[in-house]
Amino acid sequence: MQSRKVGLYANMSSTDVYPVNLKTVCTLIKEGRWESGINTLPKEKLPCFTVSGVFKGAKTQDNLETSSNILSLDIDNFSSLDGVMGVLARIRPHIYSYFKSASGKGLCVLVAIDDFEGVGDFKQIYEAIYYEVTDLNDHSKF
């Protein structure tokens, strides 16, 4: 798995960015590094990261210094979150990582987009992956 850099921030209003490896962030999330804060802090005070890469200044496309080639899908309202997570892990080779959302009621899926040939538009890639993944919600086995 290639090294992918993302920007880590102390909270949503912070402008001080700390470039870190996405794998490290995912590991810390899965180990519960910020779990106590999720239960006690307002959402805007929680640490956050920019999935798409590292930005210099405002988080706009023009200020993207290093792209991670990752997009994030936030999926909510599944009847069986654990069932969906298991299916995604088995059948979606382009998924980089996934974890429960901060609310605990949804799923955050990180998708590697560097292997999608012939689609140059980020919006097209996002929509294609989003509809493919959210279609899992319609399967009766969950």
JSON list of C-alpha atoms in Angstrom, two decimals:
[
{"chain": "A", "resi": 1, "resn": "MET", "atom": "CA", "xyz": [0.00, 0.00, 0.00]},
{"chain": "A", "resi": 2, "resn": "GLN", "atom": "CA", "xyz": [1.52, 3.31, -1.04]},
{"chain": "A", "resi": 3, "resn": "SER", "atom": "CA", "xyz": [2.13, 6.09, 1.48]},
{"chain": "A", "resi": 4, "resn": "ARG", "atom": "CA", "xyz": [-0.69, 8.61, 1.38]},
{"chain": "A", "resi": 5, "resn": "LYS", "atom": "CA", "xyz": [-0.40, 11.93, 3.18]},
{"chain": "A", "resi": 6, "resn": "VAL", "atom": "CA", "xyz": [-3.37, 13.75, 4.69]},
{"chain": "A", "resi": 7, "resn": "GLY", "atom": "CA", "xyz": [-3.69, 16.93, 6.73]},
{"chain": "A", "resi": 8, "resn": "LEU", "atom": "CA", "xyz": [-4.43, 16.50, 10.44]},
{"chain": "A", "resi": 9, "resn": "TYR", "atom": "CA", "xyz": [-5.98, 19.44, 12.32]},
{"chain": "A", "resi": 10, "resn": "ALA", "atom": "CA", "xyz": [-6.57, 20.00, 16.04]},
{"chain": "A", "resi": 11, "resn": "ASN", "atom": "CA", "xyz": [-10.21, 20.85, 15.26]},
{"chain": "A", "resi": 12, "resn": "MET", "atom": "CA", "xyz": [-12.44, 22.07, 12.43]},
{"chain": "A", "resi": 13, "resn": "SER", "atom": "CA", "xyz": [-11.51, 25.75, 12.82]},
{"chain": "A", "resi": 14, "resn": "SER", "atom": "CA", "xyz": [-7.76, 25.16, 13.07]},
{"chain": "A", "resi": 15, "resn": "THR", "atom": "CA", "xyz": [-5.56, 26.38, 10.24]},
{"chain": "A", "resi": 16, "resn": "ASP", "atom": "CA", "xyz": [-2.42, 24.62, 11.48]},
{"chain": "A", "resi": 17, "resn": "VAL", "atom": "CA", "xyz": [-1.99, 21.50, 9.38]},
{"chain": "A", "resi": 18, "resn": "TYR", "atom": "CA", "xyz": [0.14, 18.51, 10.32]},
{"chain": "A", "resi": 19, "resn": "PRO", "atom": "CA", "xyz": [0.90, 16.26, 7.33]},
{"chain": "A", "resi": 20, "resn": "VAL", "atom": "CA", "xyz": [0.59, 12.64, 8.46]},
{"chain": "A", "resi": 21, "resn": "ASN", "atom": "CA", "xyz": [0.35, 9.23, 6.83]},
{"chain": "A", "resi": 22, "resn": "LEU", "atom": "CA", "xyz": [-3.28, 8.19, 6.26]},
{"chain": "A", "resi": 23, "resn": "LYS", "atom": "CA", "xyz": [-2.48, 4.67, 7.45]},
{"chain": "A", "resi": 24, "resn": "THR", "atom": "CA", "xyz": [-1.48, 6.14, 10.83]},
{"chain": "A", "resi": 25, "resn": "VAL", "atom": "CA", "xyz": [-4.74, 8.10, 11.10]},
{"chain": "A", "resi": 26, "resn": "CYS", "atom": "CA", "xyz": [-6.79, 5.00, 10.25]},
{"chain": "A", "resi": 27, "resn": "THR", "atom": "CA", "xyz": [-4.92, 2.94, 12.82]},
{"chain": "A", "resi": 28, "resn": "LEU", "atom": "CA", "xyz": [-5.49, 5.57, 15.53]},
{"chain": "A", "resi": 29, "resn": "ILE", "atom": "CA", "xyz": [-9.20, 5.76, 14.69]},
{"chain": "A", "resi": 30, "resn": "LYS", "atom": "CA", "xyz": [-9.61, 1.99, 14.83]},
{"chain": "A", "resi": 31, "resn": "GLU", "atom": "CA", "xyz": [-7.70, 1.87, 18.14]},
{"chain": "A", "resi": 32, "resn": "GLY", "atom": "CA", "xyz": [-10.09, 4.43, 19.64]},
{"chain": "A", "resi": 33, "resn": "ARG", "atom": "CA", "xyz": [-7.57, 7.28, 19.98]},
{"chain": "A", "resi": 34, "resn": "TRP", "atom": "CA", "xyz": [-10.26, 9.98, 19.84]},
{"chain": "A", "resi": 35, "resn": "GLU", "atom": "CA", "xyz": [-13.21, 7.99, 21.17]},
{"chain": "A", "resi": 36, "resn": "SER", "atom": "CA", "xyz": [-13.39, 9.74, 24.55]},
{"chain": "A", "resi": 37, "resn": "GLY", "atom": "CA", "xyz": [-13.53, 13.14, 22.82]},
{"chain": "A", "resi": 38, "resn": "ILE", "atom": "CA", "xyz": [-16.34, 11.97, 20.55]},
{"chain": "A", "resi": 39, "resn": "ASN", "atom": "CA", "xyz": [-18.47, 11.37, 23.64]},
{"chain": "A", "resi": 40, "resn": "THR", "atom": "CA", "xyz": [-17.59, 14.63, 25.41]},
{"chain": "A", "resi": 41, "resn": "LEU", "atom": "CA", "xyz": [-16.64, 17.34, 22.90]},
{"chain": "A", "resi": 42, "resn": "PRO", "atom": "CA", "xyz": [-18.82, 19.25, 20.44]},
{"chain": "A", "resi": 43, "resn": "LYS", "atom": "CA", "xyz": [-18.23, 18.11, 16.85]},
{"chain": "A", "resi": 44, "resn": "GLU", "atom": "CA", "xyz": [-16.39, 21.33, 15.90]},
{"chain": "A", "resi": 45, "resn": "LYS", "atom": "CA", "xyz": [-13.82, 20.74, 18.69]},
{"chain": "A", "resi": 46, "resn": "LEU", "atom": "CA", "xyz": [-12.86, 17.24, 17.60]},
{"chain": "A", "resi": 47, "resn": "PRO", "atom": "CA", "xyz": [-9.61, 16.59, 15.73]},
{"chain": "A", "resi": 48, "resn": "CYS", "atom": "CA", "xyz": [-10.16, 16.14, 12.00]},
{"chain": "A", "resi": 49, "resn": "PHE", "atom": "CA", "xyz": [-8.26, 15.36, 8.84]},
{"chain": "A", "resi": 50, "resn": "THR", "atom": "CA", "xyz": [-8.54, 16.16, 5.15]},
{"chain": "A", "resi": 51, "resn": "VAL", "atom": "CA", "xyz": [-8.99, 12.83, 3.40]},
{"chain": "A", "resi": 52, "resn": "SER", "atom": "CA", "xyz": [-8.13, 14.19, -0.05]},
{"chain": "A", "resi": 53, "resn": "GLY", "atom": "CA", "xyz": [-4.59, 15.19, 0.95]},
{"chain": "A", "resi": 54, "resn": "VAL", "atom": "CA", "xyz": [-2.57, 18.04, 2.39]},
{"chain": "A", "resi": 55, "resn": "PHE", "atom": "CA", "xyz": [-3.62, 21.64, 1.78]},
{"chain": "A", "resi": 56, "resn": "LYS", "atom": "CA", "xyz": [-1.67, 24.85, 2.08]},
{"chain": "A", "resi": 57, "resn": "GLY", "atom": "CA", "xyz": [-3.99, 27.54, 3.38]},
{"chain": "A", "resi": 58, "resn": "ALA", "atom": "CA", "xyz": [-7.70, 27.23, 2.68]},
{"chain": "A", "resi": 59, "resn": "LYS", "atom": "CA", "xyz": [-9.00, 23.75, 1.91]},
{"chain": "A", "resi": 60, "resn": "THR", "atom": "CA", "xyz": [-9.75, 24.36, -1.77]},
{"chain": "A", "resi": 61, "resn": "GLN", "atom": "CA", "xyz": [-8.73, 22.44, -4.88]},
{"chain": "A", "resi": 62, "resn": "ASP", "atom": "CA", "xyz": [-6.27, 25.19, -5.83]},
{"chain": "A", "resi": 63, "resn": "ASN", "atom": "CA", "xyz": [-4.48, 24.81, -2.48]},
{"chain": "A", "resi": 64, "resn": "LEU", "atom": "CA", "xyz": [-4.08, 21.03, -2.59]},
{"chain": "A", "resi": 65, "resn": "GLU", "atom": "CA", "xyz": [-0.33, 20.45, -2.24]},
{"chain": "A", "resi": 66, "resn": "THR", "atom": "CA", "xyz": [-0.33, 16.66, -2.04]},
{"chain": "A", "resi": 67, "resn": "SER", "atom": "CA", "xyz": [-3.20, 14.46, -3.17]},
{"chain": "A", "resi": 68, "resn": "SER", "atom": "CA", "xyz": [-3.89, 11.22, -1.34]},
{"chain": "A", "resi": 69, "resn": "ASN", "atom": "CA", "xyz": [-6.01, 9.91, -4.25]},
{"chain": "A", "resi": 70, "resn": "ILE", "atom": "CA", "xyz": [-8.60, 8.96, -1.63]},
{"chain": "A", "resi": 71, "resn": "LEU", "atom": "CA", "xyz": [-12.21, 10.00, -1.40]},
{"chain": "A", "resi": 72, "resn": "SER", "atom": "CA", "xyz": [-14.49, 9.57, 1.58]},
{"chain": "A", "resi": 73, "resn": "LEU", "atom": "CA", "xyz": [-18.03, 8.23, 1.54]},
{"chain": "A", "resi": 74, "resn": "ASP", "atom": "CA", "xyz": [-20.19, 8.79, 4.60]},
{"chain": "A", "resi": 75, "resn": "ILE", "atom": "CA", "xyz": [-22.99, 6.25, 4.64]},
{"chain": "A", "resi": 76, "resn": "ASP", "atom": "CA", "xyz": [-25.76, 6.36, 7.25]},
{"chain": "A", "resi": 77, "resn": "ASN", "atom": "CA", "xyz": [-28.96, 4.51, 8.15]},
{"chain": "A", "resi": 78, "resn": "PHE", "atom": "CA", "xyz": [-28.00, 0.90, 7.52]},
{"chain": "A", "resi": 79, "resn": "SER", "atom": "CA", "xyz": [-30.07, -1.67, 9.36]},
{"chain": "A", "resi": 80, "resn": "SER", "atom": "CA", "xyz": [-26.95, -3.75, 10.07]},
{"chain": "A", "resi": 81, "resn": "LEU", "atom": "CA", "xyz": [-23.75, -1.71, 10.09]},
{"chain": "A", "resi": 82, "resn": "ASP", "atom": "CA", "xyz": [-21.59, -4.69, 11.04]},
{"chain": "A", "resi": 83, "resn": "GLY", "atom": "CA", "xyz": [-23.03, -6.71, 8.15]},
{"chain": "A", "resi": 84, "resn": "VAL", "atom": "CA", "xyz": [-22.30, -3.95, 5.64]},
{"chain": "A", "resi": 85, "resn": "MET", "atom": "CA", "xyz": [-18.74, -3.53, 6.96]},
{"chain": "A", "resi": 86, "resn": "GLY", "atom": "CA", "xyz": [-18.09, -7.25, 6.49]},
{"chain": "A", "resi": 87, "resn": "VAL", "atom": "CA", "xyz": [-19.41, -7.24, 2.95]},
{"chain": "A", "resi": 88, "resn": "LEU", "atom": "CA", "xyz": [-17.41, -4.15, 2.01]},
{"chain": "A", "resi": 89, "resn": "ALA", "atom": "CA", "xyz": [-14.23, -5.74, 3.33]},
{"chain": "A", "resi": 90, "resn": "ARG", "atom": "CA", "xyz": [-14.75, -8.91, 1.28]},
{"chain": "A", "resi": 91, "resn": "ILE", "atom": "CA", "xyz": [-15.98, -7.60, -2.06]},
{"chain": "A", "resi": 92, "resn": "ARG", "atom": "CA", "xyz": [-14.58, -4.12, -2.60]},
{"chain": "A", "resi": 93, "resn": "PRO", "atom": "CA", "xyz": [-10.88, -4.27, -3.55]},
{"chain": "A", "resi": 94, "resn": "HIS", "atom": "CA", "xyz": [-10.71, -0.50, -4.12]},
{"chain": "A", "resi": 95, "resn": "ILE", "atom": "CA", "xyz": [-11.62, 0.31, -0.50]},
{"chain": "A", "resi": 96, "resn": "TYR", "atom": "CA", "xyz": [-8.60, 1.66, 1.38]},
{"chain": "A", "resi": 97, "resn": "SER", "atom": "CA", "xyz": [-10.19, 1.59, 4.82]},
{"chain": "A", "resi": 98, "resn": "TYR", "atom": "CA", "xyz": [-13.50, 1.92, 6.63]},
{"chain": "A", "resi": 99, "resn": "PHE", "atom": "CA", "xyz": [-14.65, 2.65, 10.16]},
{"chain": "A", "resi": 100, "resn": "LYS", "atom": "CA", "xyz": [-17.72, 3.69, 12.09]},
{"chain": "A", "resi": 101, "resn": "SER", "atom": "CA", "xyz": [-18.47, 7.38, 11.82]},
{"chain": "A", "resi": 102, "resn": "ALA", "atom": "CA", "xyz": [-17.97, 9.67, 14.82]},
{"chain": "A", "resi": 103, "resn": "SER", "atom": "CA", "xyz": [-21.69, 9.44, 15.62]},
{"chain": "A", "resi": 104, "resn": "GLY", "atom": "CA", "xyz": [-21.47, 5.64, 15.71]},
{"chain": "A", "resi": 105, "resn": "LYS", "atom": "CA", "xyz": [-24.56, 5.52, 13.49]},
{"chain": "A", "resi": 106, "resn": "GLY", "atom": "CA", "xyz": [-22.88, 5.43, 10.10]},
{"chain": "A", "resi": 107, "resn": "LEU", "atom": "CA", "xyz": [-19.90, 4.26, 8.16]},
{"chain": "A", "resi": 108, "resn": "CYS", "atom": "CA", "xyz": [-16.99, 6.20, 6.69]},
{"chain": "A", "resi": 109, "resn": "VAL", "atom": "CA", "xyz": [-15.51, 4.41, 3.67]},
{"chain": "A", "resi": 110, "resn": "LEU", "atom": "CA", "xyz": [-12.17, 5.59, 2.25]},
{"chain": "A", "resi": 111, "resn": "VAL", "atom": "CA", "xyz": [-11.83, 4.67, -1.40]},
{"chain": "A", "resi": 112, "resn": "ALA", "atom": "CA", "xyz": [-8.60, 4.69, -3.43]},
{"chain": "A", "resi": 113, "resn": "ILE", "atom": "CA", "xyz": [-9.26, 6.37, -6.76]},
{"chain": "A", "resi": 114, "resn": "ASP", "atom": "CA", "xyz": [-5.86, 6.03, -8.41]},
{"chain": "A", "resi": 115, "resn": "ASP", "atom": "CA", "xyz": [-6.87, 2.85, -10.22]},
{"chain": "A", "resi": 116, "resn": "PHE", "atom": "CA", "xyz": [-9.95, 4.27, -11.96]},
{"chain": "A", "resi": 117, "resn": "GLU", "atom": "CA", "xyz": [-8.92, 4.66, -15.60]},
{"chain": "A", "resi": 118, "resn": "GLY", "atom": "CA", "xyz": [-10.88, 6.65, -18.13]},
{"chain": "A", "resi": 119, "resn": "VAL", "atom": "CA", "xyz": [-12.70, 8.80, -15.60]},
{"chain": "A", "resi": 120, "resn": "GLY", "atom": "CA", "xyz": [-10.96, 12.12, -15.11]},
{"chain": "A", "resi": 121, "resn": "ASP", "atom": "CA", "xyz": [-13.73, 13.95, -13.31]},
{"chain": "A", "resi": 122, "resn": "PHE", "atom": "CA", "xyz": [-13.66, 13.60, -9.51]},
{"chain": "A", "resi": 123, "resn": "LYS", "atom": "CA", "xyz": [-17.45, 14.09, -9.31]},
{"chain": "A", "resi": 124, "resn": "GLN", "atom": "CA", "xyz": [-18.01, 11.21, -11.77]},
{"chain": "A", "resi": 125, "resn": "ILE", "atom": "CA", "xyz": [-15.73, 8.94, -9.76]},
{"chain": "A", "resi": 126, "resn": "TYR", "atom": "CA", "xyz": [-17.43, 9.89, -6.50]},
{"chain": "A", "resi": 127, "resn": "GLU", "atom": "CA", "xyz": [-20.93, 9.31, -7.87]},
{"chain": "A", "resi": 128, "resn": "ALA", "atom": "CA", "xyz": [-20.01, 5.98, -9.48]},
{"chain": "A", "resi": 129, "resn": "ILE", "atom": "CA", "xyz": [-18.47, 4.64, -6.27]},
{"chain": "A", "resi": 130, "resn": "TYR", "atom": "CA", "xyz": [-21.17, 6.12, -4.04]},
{"chain": "A", "resi": 131, "resn": "TYR", "atom": "CA", "xyz": [-23.99, 4.45, -5.98]},
{"chain": "A", "resi": 132, "resn": "GLU", "atom": "CA", "xyz": [-22.12, 1.16, -6.14]},
{"chain": "A", "resi": 133, "resn": "VAL", "atom": "CA", "xyz": [-21.49, 1.11, -2.38]},
{"chain": "A", "resi": 134, "resn": "THR", "atom": "CA", "xyz": [-24.85, 2.46, -1.24]},
{"chain": "A", "resi": 135, "resn": "ASP", "atom": "CA", "xyz": [-26.58, -0.11, -3.44]},
{"chain": "A", "resi": 136, "resn": "LEU", "atom": "CA", "xyz": [-25.52, -2.63, -0.79]},
{"chain": "A", "resi": 137, "resn": "ASN", "atom": "CA", "xyz": [-28.20, -1.15, 1.47]},
{"chain": "A", "resi": 138, "resn": "ASP", "atom": "CA", "xyz": [-30.88, -2.66, -0.74]},
{"chain": "A", "resi": 139, "resn": "HIS", "atom": "CA", "xyz": [-29.77, -6.26, -0.32]},
{"chain": "A", "resi": 140, "resn": "SER", "atom": "CA", "xyz": [-32.06, -8.26, 1.94]},
{"chain": "A", "resi": 141, "resn": "LYS", "atom": "CA", "xyz": [-29.23, -10.23, 3.56]},
{"chain": "A", "resi": 142, "resn": "PHE", "atom": "CA", "xyz": [-28.40, -7.30, 5.83]}
]
